[in-house]
Coordinates of C-alpha atoms and ligand atoms in Angstrom, one line a residue:
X1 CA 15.9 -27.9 -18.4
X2 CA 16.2 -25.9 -21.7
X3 CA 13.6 -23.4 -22.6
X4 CA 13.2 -21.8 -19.3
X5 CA 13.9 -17.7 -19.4
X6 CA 16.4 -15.8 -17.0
X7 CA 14.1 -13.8 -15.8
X8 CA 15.3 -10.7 -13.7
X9 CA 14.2 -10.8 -9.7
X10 CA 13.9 -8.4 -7.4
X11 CA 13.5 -10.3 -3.9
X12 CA 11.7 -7.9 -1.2
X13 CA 12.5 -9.4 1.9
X14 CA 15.3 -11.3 1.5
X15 CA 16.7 -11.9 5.1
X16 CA 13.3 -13.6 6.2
X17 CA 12.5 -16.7 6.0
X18 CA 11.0 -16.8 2.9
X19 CA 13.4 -14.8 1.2
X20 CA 16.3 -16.9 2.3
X21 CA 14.5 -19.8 1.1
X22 CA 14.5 -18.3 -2.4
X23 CA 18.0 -16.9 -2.4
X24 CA 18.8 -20.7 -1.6
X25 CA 16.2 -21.9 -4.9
X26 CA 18.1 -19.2 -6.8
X27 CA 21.7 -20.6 -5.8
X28 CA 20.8 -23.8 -6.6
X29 CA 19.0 -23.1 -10.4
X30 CA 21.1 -19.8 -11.5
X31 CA 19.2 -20.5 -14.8
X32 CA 15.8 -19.4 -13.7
X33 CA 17.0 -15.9 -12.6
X34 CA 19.4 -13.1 -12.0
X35 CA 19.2 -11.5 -8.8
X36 CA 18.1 -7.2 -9.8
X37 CA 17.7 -5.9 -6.5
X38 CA 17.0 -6.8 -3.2
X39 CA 14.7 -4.9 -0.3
X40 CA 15.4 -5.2 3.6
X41 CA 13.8 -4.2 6.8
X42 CA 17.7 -3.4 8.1
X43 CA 18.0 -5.6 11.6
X44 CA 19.9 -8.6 10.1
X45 CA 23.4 -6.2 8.1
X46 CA 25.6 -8.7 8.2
X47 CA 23.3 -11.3 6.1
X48 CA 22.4 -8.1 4.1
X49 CA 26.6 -8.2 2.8
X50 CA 26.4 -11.9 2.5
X51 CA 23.4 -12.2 0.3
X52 CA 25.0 -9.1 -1.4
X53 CA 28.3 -10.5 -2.0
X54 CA 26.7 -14.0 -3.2
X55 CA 24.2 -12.6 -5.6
X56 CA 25.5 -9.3 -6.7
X57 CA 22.4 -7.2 -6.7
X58 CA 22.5 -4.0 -9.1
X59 CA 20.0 -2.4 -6.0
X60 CA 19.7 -2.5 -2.4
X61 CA 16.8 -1.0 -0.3
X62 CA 16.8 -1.0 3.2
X63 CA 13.4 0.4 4.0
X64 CA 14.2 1.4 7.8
X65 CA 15.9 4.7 8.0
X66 CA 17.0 4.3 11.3
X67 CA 18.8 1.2 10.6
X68 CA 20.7 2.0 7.1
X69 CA 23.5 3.2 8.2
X70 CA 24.6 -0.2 10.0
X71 CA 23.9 -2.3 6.8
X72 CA 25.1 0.5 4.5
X73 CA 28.4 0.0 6.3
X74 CA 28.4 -4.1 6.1
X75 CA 27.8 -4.0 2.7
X76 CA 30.5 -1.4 1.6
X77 CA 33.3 -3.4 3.7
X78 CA 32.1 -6.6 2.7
X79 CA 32.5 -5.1 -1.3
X80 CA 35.8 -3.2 -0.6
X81 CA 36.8 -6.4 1.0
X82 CA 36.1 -8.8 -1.9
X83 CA 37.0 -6.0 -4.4
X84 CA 33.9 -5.7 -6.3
X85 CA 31.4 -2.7 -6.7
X86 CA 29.0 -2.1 -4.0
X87 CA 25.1 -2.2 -5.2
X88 CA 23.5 1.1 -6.0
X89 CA 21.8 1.7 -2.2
X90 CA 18.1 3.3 -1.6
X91 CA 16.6 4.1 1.6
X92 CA 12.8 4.4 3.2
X93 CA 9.6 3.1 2.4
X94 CA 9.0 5.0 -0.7
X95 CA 12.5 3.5 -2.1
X96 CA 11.3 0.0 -1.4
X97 CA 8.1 0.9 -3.8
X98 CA 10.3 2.4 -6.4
X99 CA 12.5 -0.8 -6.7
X100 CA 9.0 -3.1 -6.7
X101 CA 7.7 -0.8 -9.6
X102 CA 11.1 -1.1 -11.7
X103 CA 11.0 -4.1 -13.2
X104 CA 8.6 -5.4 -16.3
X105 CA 7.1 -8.2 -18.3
X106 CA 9.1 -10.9 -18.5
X107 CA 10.6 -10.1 -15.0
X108 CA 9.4 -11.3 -11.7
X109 CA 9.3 -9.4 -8.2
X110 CA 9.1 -11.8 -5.1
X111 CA 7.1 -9.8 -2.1
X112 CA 7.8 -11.6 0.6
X113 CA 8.0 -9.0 3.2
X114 CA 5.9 -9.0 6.2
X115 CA 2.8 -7.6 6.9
X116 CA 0.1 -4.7 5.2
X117 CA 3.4 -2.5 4.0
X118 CA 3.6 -4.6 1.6
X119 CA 0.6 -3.4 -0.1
X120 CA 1.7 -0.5 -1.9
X121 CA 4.8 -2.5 -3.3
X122 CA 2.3 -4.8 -4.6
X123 CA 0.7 -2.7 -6.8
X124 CA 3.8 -1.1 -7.9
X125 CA 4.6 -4.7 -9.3
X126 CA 1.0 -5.1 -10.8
X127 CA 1.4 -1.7 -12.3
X128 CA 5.0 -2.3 -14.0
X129 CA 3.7 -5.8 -15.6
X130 CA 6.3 -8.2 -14.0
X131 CA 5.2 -11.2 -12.2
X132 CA 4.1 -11.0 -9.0
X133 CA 5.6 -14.1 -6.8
X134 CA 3.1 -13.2 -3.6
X135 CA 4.4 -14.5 0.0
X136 CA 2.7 -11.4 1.6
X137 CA -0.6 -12.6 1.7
X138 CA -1.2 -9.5 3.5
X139 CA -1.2 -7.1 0.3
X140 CA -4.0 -9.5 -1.0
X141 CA -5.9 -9.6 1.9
X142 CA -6.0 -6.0 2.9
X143 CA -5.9 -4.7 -0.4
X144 CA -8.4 -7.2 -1.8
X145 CA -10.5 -5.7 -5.3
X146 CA -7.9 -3.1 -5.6
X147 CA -5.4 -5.8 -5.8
X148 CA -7.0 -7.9 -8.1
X149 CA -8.4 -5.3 -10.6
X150 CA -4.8 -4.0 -10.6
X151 CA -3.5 -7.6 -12.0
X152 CA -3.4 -8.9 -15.2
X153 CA -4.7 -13.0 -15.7
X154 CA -1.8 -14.8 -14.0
X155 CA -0.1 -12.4 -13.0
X156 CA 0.3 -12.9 -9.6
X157 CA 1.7 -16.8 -9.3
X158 CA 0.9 -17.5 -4.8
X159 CA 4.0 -18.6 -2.8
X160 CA 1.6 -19.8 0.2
X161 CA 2.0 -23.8 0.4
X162 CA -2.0 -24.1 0.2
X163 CA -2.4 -21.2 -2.7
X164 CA 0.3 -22.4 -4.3
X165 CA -1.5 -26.6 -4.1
X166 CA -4.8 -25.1 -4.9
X167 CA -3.5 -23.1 -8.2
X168 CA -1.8 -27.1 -9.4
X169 CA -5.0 -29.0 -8.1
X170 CA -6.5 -26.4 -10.8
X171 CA -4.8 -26.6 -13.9
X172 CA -7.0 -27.4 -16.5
X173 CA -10.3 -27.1 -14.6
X174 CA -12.3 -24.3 -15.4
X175 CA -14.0 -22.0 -13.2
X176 CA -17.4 -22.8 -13.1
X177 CA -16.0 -26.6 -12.1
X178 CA -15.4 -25.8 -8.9
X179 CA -17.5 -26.4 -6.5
X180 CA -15.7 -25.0 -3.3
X181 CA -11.7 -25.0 -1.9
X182 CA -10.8 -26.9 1.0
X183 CA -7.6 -25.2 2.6
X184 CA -5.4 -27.5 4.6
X185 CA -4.5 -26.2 8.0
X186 CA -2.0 -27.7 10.6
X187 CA -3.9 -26.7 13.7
X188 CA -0.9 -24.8 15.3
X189 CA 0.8 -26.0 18.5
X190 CA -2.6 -25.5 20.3
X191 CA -4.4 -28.0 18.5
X192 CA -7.0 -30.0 20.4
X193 CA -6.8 -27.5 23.6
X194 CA -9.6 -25.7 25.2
X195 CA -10.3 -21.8 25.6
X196 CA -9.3 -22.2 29.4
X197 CA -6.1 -24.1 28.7
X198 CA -5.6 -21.1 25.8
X199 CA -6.0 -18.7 28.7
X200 CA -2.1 -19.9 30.1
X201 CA -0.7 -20.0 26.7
X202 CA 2.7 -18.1 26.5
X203 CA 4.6 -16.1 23.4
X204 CA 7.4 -18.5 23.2
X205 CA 4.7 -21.1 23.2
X206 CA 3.2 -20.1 19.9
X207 CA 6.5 -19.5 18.7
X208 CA 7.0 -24.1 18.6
X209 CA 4.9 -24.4 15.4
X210 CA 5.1 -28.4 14.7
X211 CA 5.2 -28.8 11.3
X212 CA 6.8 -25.2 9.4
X213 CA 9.6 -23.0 10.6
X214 CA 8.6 -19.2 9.6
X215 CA 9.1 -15.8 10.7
X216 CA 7.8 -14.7 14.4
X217 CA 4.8 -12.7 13.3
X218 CA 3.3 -15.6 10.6
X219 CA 4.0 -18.5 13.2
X220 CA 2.3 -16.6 15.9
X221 CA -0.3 -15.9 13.4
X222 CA -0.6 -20.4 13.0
X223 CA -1.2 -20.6 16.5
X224 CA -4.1 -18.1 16.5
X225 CA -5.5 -19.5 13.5
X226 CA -5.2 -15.6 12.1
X227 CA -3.0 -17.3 9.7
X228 CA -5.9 -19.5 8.4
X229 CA -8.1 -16.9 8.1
X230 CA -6.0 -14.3 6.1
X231 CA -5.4 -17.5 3.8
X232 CA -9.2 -18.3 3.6
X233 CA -9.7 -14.4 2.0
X234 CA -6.4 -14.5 -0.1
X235 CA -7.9 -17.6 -1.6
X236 CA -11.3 -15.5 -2.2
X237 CA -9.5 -12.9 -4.2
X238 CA -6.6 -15.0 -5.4
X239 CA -9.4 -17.8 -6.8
X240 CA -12.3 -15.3 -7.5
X241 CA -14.4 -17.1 -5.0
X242 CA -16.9 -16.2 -1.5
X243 CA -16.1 -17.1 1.6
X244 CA -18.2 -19.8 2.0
X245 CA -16.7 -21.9 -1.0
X246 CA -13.4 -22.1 1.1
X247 CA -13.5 -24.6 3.6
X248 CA -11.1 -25.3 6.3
X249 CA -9.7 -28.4 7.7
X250 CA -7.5 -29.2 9.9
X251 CA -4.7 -32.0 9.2
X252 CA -1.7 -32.1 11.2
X253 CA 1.1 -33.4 9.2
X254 CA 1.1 -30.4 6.7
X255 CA 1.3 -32.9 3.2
X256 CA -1.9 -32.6 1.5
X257 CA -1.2 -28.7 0.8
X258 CA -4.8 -27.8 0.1
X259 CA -7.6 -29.6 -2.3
X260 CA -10.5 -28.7 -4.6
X261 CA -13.6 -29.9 -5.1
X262 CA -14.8 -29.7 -8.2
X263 CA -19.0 -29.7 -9.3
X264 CA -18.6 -33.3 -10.2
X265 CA -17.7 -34.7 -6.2
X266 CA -14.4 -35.1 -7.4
X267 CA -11.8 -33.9 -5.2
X268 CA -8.1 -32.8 -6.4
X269 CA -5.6 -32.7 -3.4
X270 CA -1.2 -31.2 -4.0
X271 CA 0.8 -33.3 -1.9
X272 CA 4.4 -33.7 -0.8
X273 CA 6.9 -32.9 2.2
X274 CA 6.3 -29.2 4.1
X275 CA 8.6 -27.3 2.6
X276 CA 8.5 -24.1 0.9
X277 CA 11.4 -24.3 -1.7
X278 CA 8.5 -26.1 -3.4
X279 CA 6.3 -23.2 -3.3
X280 CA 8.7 -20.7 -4.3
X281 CA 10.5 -22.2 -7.5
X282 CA 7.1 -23.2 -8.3
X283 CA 6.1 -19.3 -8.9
X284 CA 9.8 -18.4 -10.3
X285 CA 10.0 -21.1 -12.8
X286 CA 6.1 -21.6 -13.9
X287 CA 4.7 -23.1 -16.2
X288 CA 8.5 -25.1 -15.9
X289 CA 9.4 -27.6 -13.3
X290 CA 12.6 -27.7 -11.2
X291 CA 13.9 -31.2 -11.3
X292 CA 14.8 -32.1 -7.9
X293 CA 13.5 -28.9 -6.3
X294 CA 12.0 -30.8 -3.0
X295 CA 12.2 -33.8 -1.5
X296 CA 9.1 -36.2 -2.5
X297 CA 6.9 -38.2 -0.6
X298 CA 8.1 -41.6 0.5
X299 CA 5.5 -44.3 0.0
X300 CA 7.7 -46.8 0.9
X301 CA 7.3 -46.6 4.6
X302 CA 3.4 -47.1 6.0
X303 CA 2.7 -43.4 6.7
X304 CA -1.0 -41.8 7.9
X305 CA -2.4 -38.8 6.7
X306 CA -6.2 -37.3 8.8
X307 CA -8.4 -34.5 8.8
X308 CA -10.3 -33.2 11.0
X309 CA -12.7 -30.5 11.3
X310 CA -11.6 -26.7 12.6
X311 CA -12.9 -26.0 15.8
X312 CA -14.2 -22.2 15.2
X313 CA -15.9 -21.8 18.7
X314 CA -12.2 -22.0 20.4
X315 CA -10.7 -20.6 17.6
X316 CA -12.5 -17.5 16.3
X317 CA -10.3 -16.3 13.6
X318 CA -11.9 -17.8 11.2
X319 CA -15.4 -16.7 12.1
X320 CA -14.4 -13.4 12.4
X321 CA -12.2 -12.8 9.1
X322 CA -15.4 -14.5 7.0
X323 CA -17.7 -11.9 8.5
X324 CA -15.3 -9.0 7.6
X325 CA -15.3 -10.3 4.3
X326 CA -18.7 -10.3 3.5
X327 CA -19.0 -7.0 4.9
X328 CA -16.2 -5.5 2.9
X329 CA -15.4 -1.4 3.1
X330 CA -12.0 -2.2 4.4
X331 CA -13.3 -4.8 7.2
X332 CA -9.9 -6.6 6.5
X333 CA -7.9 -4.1 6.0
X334 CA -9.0 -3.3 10.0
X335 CA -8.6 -7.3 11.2
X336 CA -5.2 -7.4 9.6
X337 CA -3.9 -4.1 11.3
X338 CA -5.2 -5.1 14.5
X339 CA -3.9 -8.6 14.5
X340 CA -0.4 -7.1 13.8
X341 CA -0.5 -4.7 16.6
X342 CA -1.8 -7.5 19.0
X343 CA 0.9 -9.7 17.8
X344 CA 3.8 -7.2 18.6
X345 CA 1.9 -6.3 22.0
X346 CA 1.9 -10.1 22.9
X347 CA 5.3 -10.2 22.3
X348 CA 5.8 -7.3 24.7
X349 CA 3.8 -9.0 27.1
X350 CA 0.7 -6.4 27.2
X351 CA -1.8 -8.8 25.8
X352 CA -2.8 -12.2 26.6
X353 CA -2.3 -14.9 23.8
X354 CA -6.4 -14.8 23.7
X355 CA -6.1 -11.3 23.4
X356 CA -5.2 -11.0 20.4
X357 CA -8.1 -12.2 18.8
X358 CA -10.4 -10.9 21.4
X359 CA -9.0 -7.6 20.3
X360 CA -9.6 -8.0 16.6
X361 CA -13.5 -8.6 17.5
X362 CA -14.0 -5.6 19.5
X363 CA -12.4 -3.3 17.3
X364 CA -14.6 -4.9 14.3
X365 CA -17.4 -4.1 16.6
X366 CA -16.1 -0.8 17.5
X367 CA -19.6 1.9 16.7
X368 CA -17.3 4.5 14.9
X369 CA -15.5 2.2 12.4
X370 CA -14.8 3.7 9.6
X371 CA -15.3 2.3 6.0
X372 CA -13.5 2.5 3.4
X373 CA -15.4 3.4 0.1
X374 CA -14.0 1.4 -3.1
X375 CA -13.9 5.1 -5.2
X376 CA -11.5 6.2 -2.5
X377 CA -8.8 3.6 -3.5
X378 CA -5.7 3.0 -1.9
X379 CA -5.7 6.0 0.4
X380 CA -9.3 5.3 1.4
X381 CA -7.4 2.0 3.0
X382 CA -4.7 3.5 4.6
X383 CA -6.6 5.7 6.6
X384 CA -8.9 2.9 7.9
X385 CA -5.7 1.1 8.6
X386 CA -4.3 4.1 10.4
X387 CA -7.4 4.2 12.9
X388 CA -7.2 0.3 13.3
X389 CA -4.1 0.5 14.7
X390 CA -4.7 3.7 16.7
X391 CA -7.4 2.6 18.3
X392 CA -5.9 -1.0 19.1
X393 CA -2.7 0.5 20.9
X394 CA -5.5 2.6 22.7
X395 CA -7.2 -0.3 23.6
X396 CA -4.2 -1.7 24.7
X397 CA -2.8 0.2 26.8
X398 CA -6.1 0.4 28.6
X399 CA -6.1 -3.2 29.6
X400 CA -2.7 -3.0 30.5
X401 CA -4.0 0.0 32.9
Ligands
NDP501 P1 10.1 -12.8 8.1 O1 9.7 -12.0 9.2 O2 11.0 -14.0 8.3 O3 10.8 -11.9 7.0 C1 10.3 -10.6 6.6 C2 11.3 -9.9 5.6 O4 10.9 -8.7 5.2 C3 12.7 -9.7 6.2 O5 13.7 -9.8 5.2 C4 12.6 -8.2 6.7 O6 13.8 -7.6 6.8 C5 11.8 -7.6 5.5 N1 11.1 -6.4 5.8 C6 10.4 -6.1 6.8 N2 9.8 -4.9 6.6 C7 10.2 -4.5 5.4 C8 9.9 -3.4 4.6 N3 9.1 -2.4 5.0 N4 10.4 -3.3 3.3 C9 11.2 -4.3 2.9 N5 11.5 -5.4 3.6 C10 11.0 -5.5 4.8 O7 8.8 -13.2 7.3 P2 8.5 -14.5 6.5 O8 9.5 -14.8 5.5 O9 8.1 -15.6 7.4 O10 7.1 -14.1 5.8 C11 7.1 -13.2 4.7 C12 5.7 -13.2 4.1 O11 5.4 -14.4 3.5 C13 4.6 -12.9 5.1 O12 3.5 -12.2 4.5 C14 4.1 -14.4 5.4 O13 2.7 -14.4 5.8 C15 4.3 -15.0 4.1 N6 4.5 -16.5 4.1 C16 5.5 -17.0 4.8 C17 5.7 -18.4 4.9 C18 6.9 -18.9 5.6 O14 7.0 -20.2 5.5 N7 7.7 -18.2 6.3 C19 4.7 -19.3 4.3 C20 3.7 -18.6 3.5 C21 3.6 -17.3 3.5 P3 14.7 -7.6 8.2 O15 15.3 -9.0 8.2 O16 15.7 -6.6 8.1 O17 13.7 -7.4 9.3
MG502 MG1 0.2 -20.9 4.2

């Protein structure tokens, strides 16, 4: 594996799911890159002084105020302990945007925190000119032409299984070949079942997703099929595409990762085993391959692979993320912060498991929306975001009345 530059990484999000994931890809090729800094929410500390002491980061962030002091401590103990220097240690949101922005070209950033905060991070990475590895589909999604216009070609490499097969199925083909995406989707543990049998549906329920194991909010997000969606518009703006060149279909064993169809009927499918290593070295190490990175498909047992159309009429994600798409203004930006408020009040047990995306349609439909005008950039955003959320926690409460 010669050739291949240690590029610096700053992991945000390292104690989730994804982020452990690439601490493990880094571990195991040391090559690829040297760990810079590292963000965290704050609730796991002691994993914080484990992944400190294992990859020495020059930074830490911990981006919850209320929680630094706990993993401040951890880390100093666990670095007086071993007898090496502590990391230099930031605190709050706005330190978690510094440390995105403070890398450059030839570097790479890994966002894989959770949710629409990790927007402005984003476009501190586009801005400083290191590669974007993007988990948080969220920034994409919510931050859509502001995202993209901020990024250089290539700059931002997807770390989202079916991104990730569709930017391999495309090597070599040139826009104007493709005909439309076809995104792969498991079907979430509620495949097959009506609206009424929805209706029972519990949190711990949606938490049993059958083929990936991810964070709470992302494999709650499967089950809805909000998940789906969200990846339906990433792929508009991470593959310059509309909504209705990206199909969906359903196949349950999660190893065709996602296909394109190009002009000619041909179509191009990236297969192997679920398993997101894949997707991750894939975005630290490209255009290079990690020998040995996954395990591969095993052809030498009979094995069956279907698809299956999504049902949209049970599941309206979908239907309802396309339409805020086409609409634009900060539609998204307005799904996206409702679904992450209805996901959290799920969790609490003030909103049903159909809720949730009931919720996201009546606040689209709300009369006083407000848009967000393109000139008004990021803020512009924000603030629809901001009375998204309000006005689903108000909504909330009042069914829970
Ligand atoms: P997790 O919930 O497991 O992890 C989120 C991480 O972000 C944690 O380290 C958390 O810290 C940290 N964090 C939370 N808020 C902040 C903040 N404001 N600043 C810095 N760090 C913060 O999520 P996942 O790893 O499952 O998902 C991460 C992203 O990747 C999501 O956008 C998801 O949609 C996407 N993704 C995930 C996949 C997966 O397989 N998990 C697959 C494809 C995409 P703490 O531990 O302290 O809370
Ligand atoms: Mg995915």
């Amino acid at each position: 594996m010669t050739g291949i530059p240690t590029r610096r990484l700053v992991l945000l999000g390292s104690t989730g799911s994804i982020g452990t994931q690439a601490l493990d890809v880094v571990s195991r090729y040391p090559h690829i890159a040297r760990v810079h800094g590292l963000a965290v929410g704050g609730s796991r500390p002691v994993l914080v002084a484990e992944q400190v002491l294992a990859h020495r980061p020059a930074q830490l962030v911990i981006s919850d105020e209320t929680r630094a002091a706990a993993v401040v401590d951890a880390v100093r103990q666990a670095c007086s302990a071993a007898g090496v220097p502590a990391p230099e240690i930031g605190v709050g949101a706005d330190a978690v945007v510094e440390l995105a922005g403070s890398l450059g070209e030839g570097d790479v950033v890994l966002n894989a925190i959770t949710g629409s905060v990790g927007l402005l991070p984003t476009l501190a990475v586009l801005s400083c000119g290191a590669r974007l590895a993007l988990a948080n589909k969220e920034s994409l999604v919510v931050g859509g032409h502001l995202v993209t216009e901020a990024a250089a070609p290539g700059q931002i490499l997807p770390v989202d299984s079916e991104h990730t097969a569709i930017a391999q199925a495309l090597a070599g083909v040139e826009h104007e070949q493709i005909d439309h995406l076809v995104v792969t989707a498991s079907g979430g543990p509620f495949r097959g079942r009506s609206r009424g049998e929805l209706a029972q549906v519990t949190p711990e329920q949606a938490l049993a997703h059958p083929t990936w194991s991810m964070g709470r909010v992302i494999t709650t997000n499967s089950a809805t099929l909000v998940n789906k969606a969200l990846e339906v518009i990433e792929a508009c703006f991470q593959f310059d595409l509309p909504e209705d060149r990206v199909e969906v279909v359903v196949h349950p064993q999660s190893i065709v990762h996602s296909m394109v169809t190009l002009v000619d009927g041909s179509t191009i499918a990236q297969a192997s085993p679920p398993d997101m290593r894949h997707a991750i070295g894939w975005a630290l190490a490209h255009p290079h391959k990690l020998p040995g990175l996954a395990a591969a498909l095993d052809f030498s047992t009979a094995q069956s692979w279907t698809f299956e159309p999504v049902d949209e009429d049970t599941f309206e994600a979908i239907s309802l993320a396309r339409g805020a798409h086409r609409e634009g203004g900060g539609a998204m930006a307005v799904y996206n912060a409702v679904n992450e408020e209805a996901v959290e009040a799920c969790f609490a047990g003030a909103l049903s498991f159909l809720g949730i995306t009931a919720l996201i349609r009546e606040v689209l439909e709300h009369p006083r929306r407000p848009r967000a005008q393109r000139e008004d950039g990021v803020e512009g955003l924000l603030a629809v975001e901001e009375w998204a959320r309000a006005t689903a926690r108000a909504q909330i409460a009042e069914r829970a009345r």
